[in-house]
Amino acid sequence: MKTLLCLTVLSASLAVCHGACFRTNNEVQIKEGELVLPQGCLDPVDKSEHPVGATWNSRHCLRCTCEGTTMSCCTRYGGIVETPEGCEATIDEERCEYKFHKKNDRFAPCTPF
């Protein structure tokens, strides 16, 4: 029961820190009556292959981990803060952070609350 509680708290912490996470199942096959586990994971963006146990930074600001039968990815830019009125937020994919600018002028910066 303690383990379940710890995993729940850890999952909630990751969701708060990273903004959004997802997990996908890798295909497990049965060949000649034997269970064959995946040898790696495919990056969800560029479809590059990564070995089991690898952690990498993907394009579009994802940090992914190949865990064998599953792959988990979380955004690296965190949760969004309140956007000032008349402004909007876009993701700077070079730096993996939000940039705030005026709605009618993307070169005029805004300061979030």
Short mmCIF file of N, CA and C in Angstrom, two decimals:
data_model
loop_
_atom_site.label_atom_id
_atom_site.label_comp_id
_atom_site.label_asym_id
_atom_site.label_seq_id
_atom_site.Cartn_x
_atom_site.Cartn_y
_atom_site.Cartn_z
N MET A 1 0.82 -1.19 0.00
CA MET A 1 0.00 0.00 0.00
C MET A 1 0.87 1.26 0.00
N LYS A 2 2.00 1.21 0.74
CA LYS A 2 2.91 2.35 0.77
C LYS A 2 3.49 2.61 -0.62
N THR A 3 3.79 1.54 -1.33
CA THR A 3 4.34 1.69 -2.68
C THR A 3 3.33 2.38 -3.59
N LEU A 4 2.08 1.97 -3.52
CA LEU A 4 1.04 2.59 -4.34
C LEU A 4 0.91 4.07 -4.02
N LEU A 5 0.95 4.42 -2.76
CA LEU A 5 0.86 5.82 -2.35
C LEU A 5 2.06 6.61 -2.87
N CYS A 6 3.26 6.04 -2.76
CA CYS A 6 4.47 6.71 -3.26
C CYS A 6 4.40 6.92 -4.77
N LEU A 7 3.95 5.91 -5.49
CA LEU A 7 3.83 6.04 -6.95
C LEU A 7 2.80 7.10 -7.33
N THR A 8 1.71 7.17 -6.59
CA THR A 8 0.68 8.18 -6.86
C THR A 8 1.24 9.58 -6.64
N VAL A 9 1.95 9.77 -5.54
CA VAL A 9 2.54 11.09 -5.25
C VAL A 9 3.59 11.44 -6.30
N LEU A 10 4.42 10.48 -6.68
CA LEU A 10 5.43 10.72 -7.70
C LEU A 10 4.80 11.09 -9.03
N SER A 11 3.77 10.38 -9.43
CA SER A 11 3.08 10.68 -10.69
C SER A 11 2.47 12.07 -10.67
N ALA A 12 1.86 12.44 -9.57
CA ALA A 12 1.29 13.78 -9.45
C ALA A 12 2.38 14.84 -9.51
N SER A 13 3.51 14.58 -8.88
CA SER A 13 4.63 15.53 -8.91
C SER A 13 5.15 15.72 -10.32
N LEU A 14 5.30 14.63 -11.05
CA LEU A 14 5.76 14.74 -12.43
C LEU A 14 4.79 15.53 -13.29
N ALA A 15 3.52 15.29 -13.12
CA ALA A 15 2.52 16.01 -13.91
C ALA A 15 2.57 17.50 -13.62
N VAL A 16 2.76 17.87 -12.37
CA VAL A 16 2.83 19.29 -12.01
C VAL A 16 4.10 19.91 -12.55
N CYS A 17 5.21 19.20 -12.45
CA CYS A 17 6.50 19.75 -12.88
C CYS A 17 6.60 19.87 -14.39
N HIS A 18 6.13 18.90 -15.10
CA HIS A 18 6.33 18.85 -16.54
C HIS A 18 5.15 19.37 -17.36
N GLY A 19 4.03 19.57 -16.79
CA GLY A 19 2.89 20.07 -17.54
C GLY A 19 2.03 18.97 -18.11
N ALA A 20 2.63 18.06 -18.87
CA ALA A 20 1.85 16.98 -19.48
C ALA A 20 2.75 15.78 -19.74
N CYS A 21 2.24 14.61 -19.48
CA CYS A 21 2.97 13.37 -19.73
C CYS A 21 2.02 12.36 -20.37
N PHE A 22 2.61 11.44 -21.11
CA PHE A 22 1.82 10.33 -21.65
C PHE A 22 2.68 9.08 -21.65
N ARG A 23 2.03 7.95 -21.66
CA ARG A 23 2.71 6.65 -21.67
C ARG A 23 2.08 5.81 -22.77
N THR A 24 2.93 5.12 -23.52
CA THR A 24 2.44 4.21 -24.55
C THR A 24 2.99 2.81 -24.29
N ASN A 25 2.26 1.82 -24.72
CA ASN A 25 2.71 0.43 -24.59
C ASN A 25 3.45 0.01 -25.85
N ASN A 26 4.59 -0.64 -25.67
CA ASN A 26 5.32 -1.21 -26.80
C ASN A 26 4.77 -2.60 -27.07
N GLU A 27 4.83 -3.01 -28.30
CA GLU A 27 4.24 -4.28 -28.71
C GLU A 27 5.07 -5.46 -28.22
N VAL A 28 4.44 -6.34 -27.47
CA VAL A 28 5.05 -7.59 -27.03
C VAL A 28 4.53 -8.67 -27.97
N GLN A 29 5.45 -9.51 -28.48
CA GLN A 29 5.06 -10.53 -29.45
C GLN A 29 5.29 -11.93 -28.88
N ILE A 30 4.60 -12.89 -29.48
CA ILE A 30 4.83 -14.29 -29.15
C ILE A 30 5.33 -14.96 -30.43
N LYS A 31 6.57 -15.48 -30.38
CA LYS A 31 7.16 -16.16 -31.53
C LYS A 31 7.56 -17.56 -31.09
N GLU A 32 7.07 -18.54 -31.82
CA GLU A 32 7.36 -19.95 -31.54
C GLU A 32 7.06 -20.29 -30.08
N GLY A 33 5.95 -19.75 -29.57
CA GLY A 33 5.51 -20.03 -28.22
C GLY A 33 6.26 -19.28 -27.13
N GLU A 34 7.19 -18.42 -27.52
CA GLU A 34 7.99 -17.66 -26.55
C GLU A 34 7.58 -16.20 -26.57
N LEU A 35 7.56 -15.59 -25.40
CA LEU A 35 7.27 -14.17 -25.27
C LEU A 35 8.51 -13.38 -25.68
N VAL A 36 8.36 -12.46 -26.65
CA VAL A 36 9.48 -11.65 -27.13
C VAL A 36 9.22 -10.20 -26.75
N LEU A 37 10.06 -9.68 -25.87
CA LEU A 37 9.93 -8.29 -25.43
C LEU A 37 10.54 -7.35 -26.46
N PRO A 38 10.06 -6.11 -26.53
CA PRO A 38 10.60 -5.15 -27.47
C PRO A 38 12.08 -4.86 -27.17
N GLN A 39 12.84 -4.59 -28.22
CA GLN A 39 14.26 -4.27 -28.07
C GLN A 39 14.49 -2.78 -27.85
N GLY A 40 13.43 -1.98 -28.06
CA GLY A 40 13.57 -0.54 -27.90
C GLY A 40 12.25 0.17 -28.12
N CYS A 41 12.34 1.49 -28.30
CA CYS A 41 11.16 2.33 -28.47
C CYS A 41 11.34 3.25 -29.67
N LEU A 42 10.23 3.65 -30.27
CA LEU A 42 10.25 4.62 -31.36
C LEU A 42 9.86 5.99 -30.84
N ASP A 43 10.68 6.99 -31.16
CA ASP A 43 10.37 8.37 -30.78
C ASP A 43 9.03 8.75 -31.40
N PRO A 44 8.11 9.34 -30.61
CA PRO A 44 6.78 9.66 -31.14
C PRO A 44 6.78 10.77 -32.18
N VAL A 45 7.86 11.54 -32.27
CA VAL A 45 7.92 12.66 -33.22
C VAL A 45 8.66 12.28 -34.49
N ASP A 46 9.93 11.86 -34.35
CA ASP A 46 10.74 11.60 -35.56
C ASP A 46 10.92 10.12 -35.87
N LYS A 47 10.31 9.25 -35.06
CA LYS A 47 10.31 7.79 -35.27
C LYS A 47 11.72 7.18 -35.18
N SER A 48 12.67 7.88 -34.55
CA SER A 48 14.00 7.30 -34.36
C SER A 48 13.92 6.22 -33.28
N GLU A 49 14.82 5.23 -33.36
CA GLU A 49 14.80 4.11 -32.43
C GLU A 49 15.72 4.38 -31.24
N HIS A 50 15.29 3.95 -30.05
CA HIS A 50 16.07 4.12 -28.83
C HIS A 50 16.02 2.82 -28.04
N PRO A 51 17.16 2.40 -27.48
CA PRO A 51 17.20 1.12 -26.75
C PRO A 51 16.47 1.20 -25.41
N VAL A 52 16.10 0.04 -24.89
CA VAL A 52 15.47 -0.05 -23.57
C VAL A 52 16.42 0.56 -22.55
N GLY A 53 15.88 1.40 -21.67
CA GLY A 53 16.68 2.07 -20.65
C GLY A 53 17.14 3.46 -21.04
N ALA A 54 16.97 3.81 -22.32
CA ALA A 54 17.44 5.12 -22.80
C ALA A 54 16.46 6.23 -22.41
N THR A 55 17.00 7.41 -22.17
CA THR A 55 16.23 8.62 -21.97
C THR A 55 16.78 9.65 -22.94
N TRP A 56 15.89 10.34 -23.66
CA TRP A 56 16.34 11.30 -24.66
C TRP A 56 15.39 12.49 -24.73
N ASN A 57 15.92 13.59 -25.28
CA ASN A 57 15.12 14.78 -25.54
C ASN A 57 14.72 14.77 -27.00
N SER A 58 13.44 14.75 -27.23
CA SER A 58 12.88 14.69 -28.57
C SER A 58 12.63 16.10 -29.09
N ARG A 59 12.44 16.22 -30.39
CA ARG A 59 11.99 17.49 -30.94
C ARG A 59 10.62 17.79 -30.34
N HIS A 60 10.17 18.98 -30.45
CA HIS A 60 8.91 19.44 -29.88
C HIS A 60 8.93 19.36 -28.35
N CYS A 61 10.14 19.45 -27.77
CA CYS A 61 10.31 19.60 -26.32
C CYS A 61 9.74 18.44 -25.50
N LEU A 62 9.95 17.23 -25.92
CA LEU A 62 9.55 16.06 -25.14
C LEU A 62 10.79 15.38 -24.55
N ARG A 63 10.69 14.93 -23.32
CA ARG A 63 11.73 14.10 -22.71
C ARG A 63 11.11 12.72 -22.55
N CYS A 64 11.72 11.74 -23.22
CA CYS A 64 11.14 10.40 -23.27
C CYS A 64 12.07 9.38 -22.62
N THR A 65 11.48 8.32 -22.08
CA THR A 65 12.22 7.22 -21.49
C THR A 65 11.65 5.91 -22.01
N CYS A 66 12.54 5.05 -22.52
CA CYS A 66 12.13 3.73 -23.00
C CYS A 66 12.28 2.75 -21.85
N GLU A 67 11.16 2.17 -21.43
CA GLU A 67 11.14 1.31 -20.25
C GLU A 67 10.88 -0.16 -20.59
N GLY A 68 11.11 -0.54 -21.82
CA GLY A 68 10.89 -1.92 -22.23
C GLY A 68 9.51 -2.12 -22.81
N THR A 69 8.56 -2.48 -21.97
CA THR A 69 7.20 -2.70 -22.47
C THR A 69 6.42 -1.39 -22.59
N THR A 70 6.95 -0.30 -22.03
CA THR A 70 6.28 1.00 -22.15
C THR A 70 7.30 2.09 -22.48
N MET A 71 6.78 3.21 -22.98
CA MET A 71 7.59 4.41 -23.19
C MET A 71 6.81 5.57 -22.59
N SER A 72 7.49 6.41 -21.83
CA SER A 72 6.82 7.58 -21.27
C SER A 72 7.51 8.84 -21.77
N CYS A 73 6.71 9.87 -22.05
CA CYS A 73 7.23 11.15 -22.51
C CYS A 73 6.52 12.27 -21.76
N CYS A 74 7.27 13.30 -21.42
CA CYS A 74 6.72 14.48 -20.74
C CYS A 74 7.21 15.73 -21.45
N THR A 75 6.37 16.74 -21.46
CA THR A 75 6.81 18.01 -22.02
C THR A 75 7.87 18.60 -21.10
N ARG A 76 8.82 19.35 -21.68
CA ARG A 76 9.90 19.94 -20.89
C ARG A 76 9.65 21.40 -20.58
N TYR A 77 8.55 21.96 -21.03
CA TYR A 77 8.35 23.40 -20.84
C TYR A 77 7.47 23.73 -19.65
N GLY A 78 7.03 22.78 -18.88
CA GLY A 78 6.27 23.04 -17.66
C GLY A 78 4.87 23.53 -17.92
N GLY A 79 4.17 23.74 -16.83
CA GLY A 79 2.79 24.23 -16.91
C GLY A 79 2.76 25.71 -17.23
N ILE A 80 1.68 26.15 -17.81
CA ILE A 80 1.55 27.55 -18.20
C ILE A 80 1.03 28.37 -17.02
N VAL A 81 1.57 29.57 -16.90
CA VAL A 81 1.06 30.49 -15.88
C VAL A 81 -0.07 31.29 -16.50
N GLU A 82 -0.71 32.11 -15.69
CA GLU A 82 -1.81 32.93 -16.22
C GLU A 82 -1.27 33.91 -17.25
N THR A 83 -1.91 33.97 -18.40
CA THR A 83 -1.49 34.86 -19.48
C THR A 83 -2.14 36.22 -19.28
N PRO A 84 -1.34 37.30 -19.34
CA PRO A 84 -1.92 38.64 -19.19
C PRO A 84 -2.97 38.93 -20.27
N GLU A 85 -3.94 39.75 -19.94
CA GLU A 85 -4.98 40.12 -20.89
C GLU A 85 -4.34 40.80 -22.10
N GLY A 86 -4.80 40.43 -23.29
CA GLY A 86 -4.27 41.00 -24.52
C GLY A 86 -3.00 40.33 -25.01
N CYS A 87 -2.59 39.26 -24.32
CA CYS A 87 -1.36 38.55 -24.68
C CYS A 87 -1.67 37.08 -24.95
N GLU A 88 -0.74 36.39 -25.57
CA GLU A 88 -0.87 34.95 -25.77
C GLU A 88 0.49 34.30 -25.59
N ALA A 89 0.47 33.01 -25.34
CA ALA A 89 1.70 32.25 -25.11
C ALA A 89 1.96 31.32 -26.28
N THR A 90 3.21 31.23 -26.69
CA THR A 90 3.64 30.25 -27.68
C THR A 90 4.86 29.53 -27.12
N ILE A 91 5.12 28.33 -27.61
CA ILE A 91 6.26 27.56 -27.12
C ILE A 91 7.46 27.83 -28.01
N ASP A 92 8.56 28.23 -27.40
CA ASP A 92 9.84 28.38 -28.10
C ASP A 92 10.48 27.00 -28.11
N GLU A 93 10.44 26.32 -29.26
CA GLU A 93 10.93 24.94 -29.33
C GLU A 93 12.45 24.84 -29.28
N GLU A 94 13.16 25.94 -29.49
CA GLU A 94 14.61 25.94 -29.34
C GLU A 94 14.99 25.85 -27.86
N ARG A 95 14.31 26.63 -27.02
CA ARG A 95 14.63 26.70 -25.60
C ARG A 95 13.66 25.93 -24.72
N CYS A 96 12.58 25.40 -25.30
CA CYS A 96 11.56 24.63 -24.58
C CYS A 96 10.99 25.42 -23.41
N GLU A 97 10.52 26.62 -23.71
CA GLU A 97 9.86 27.44 -22.72
C GLU A 97 8.80 28.30 -23.39
N TYR A 98 7.87 28.78 -22.58
CA TYR A 98 6.83 29.65 -23.11
C TYR A 98 7.38 31.05 -23.34
N LYS A 99 6.94 31.66 -24.43
CA LYS A 99 7.20 33.07 -24.71
C LYS A 99 5.85 33.76 -24.74
N PHE A 100 5.75 34.91 -24.12
CA PHE A 100 4.50 35.66 -24.07
C PHE A 100 4.64 36.91 -24.94
N HIS A 101 3.62 37.14 -25.77
CA HIS A 101 3.65 38.31 -26.66
C HIS A 101 2.24 38.85 -26.84
N LYS A 102 2.18 40.08 -27.33
CA LYS A 102 0.88 40.71 -27.61
C LYS A 102 0.16 39.90 -28.68
N LYS A 103 -1.16 39.80 -28.57
CA LYS A 103 -1.94 39.02 -29.53
C LYS A 103 -1.81 39.56 -30.95
N ASN A 104 -1.71 40.87 -31.09
CA ASN A 104 -1.65 41.46 -32.43
C ASN A 104 -0.23 41.75 -32.89
N ASP A 105 0.80 41.43 -32.06
CA ASP A 105 2.19 41.67 -32.44
C ASP A 105 3.08 40.66 -31.73
N ARG A 106 3.46 39.60 -32.44
CA ARG A 106 4.23 38.54 -31.80
C ARG A 106 5.65 38.94 -31.43
N PHE A 107 6.07 40.15 -31.86
CA PHE A 107 7.41 40.64 -31.50
C PHE A 107 7.37 41.57 -30.29
N ALA A 108 6.18 41.91 -29.80
CA ALA A 108 6.03 42.76 -28.61
C ALA A 108 5.84 41.86 -27.39
N PRO A 109 6.84 41.76 -26.52
CA PRO A 109 6.74 40.84 -25.38
C PRO A 109 5.75 41.30 -24.31
N CYS A 110 5.22 40.31 -23.59
CA CYS A 110 4.37 40.53 -22.42
C CYS A 110 5.04 39.84 -21.24
N THR A 111 4.74 40.29 -20.05
CA THR A 111 5.26 39.66 -18.84
C THR A 111 4.12 38.90 -18.17
N PRO A 112 4.32 37.58 -17.94
CA PRO A 112 3.25 36.81 -17.27
C PRO A 112 3.15 37.22 -15.81
N PHE A 113 1.99 36.94 -15.21
CA PHE A 113 1.78 37.27 -13.79
C PHE A 113 2.67 36.44 -12.93
#
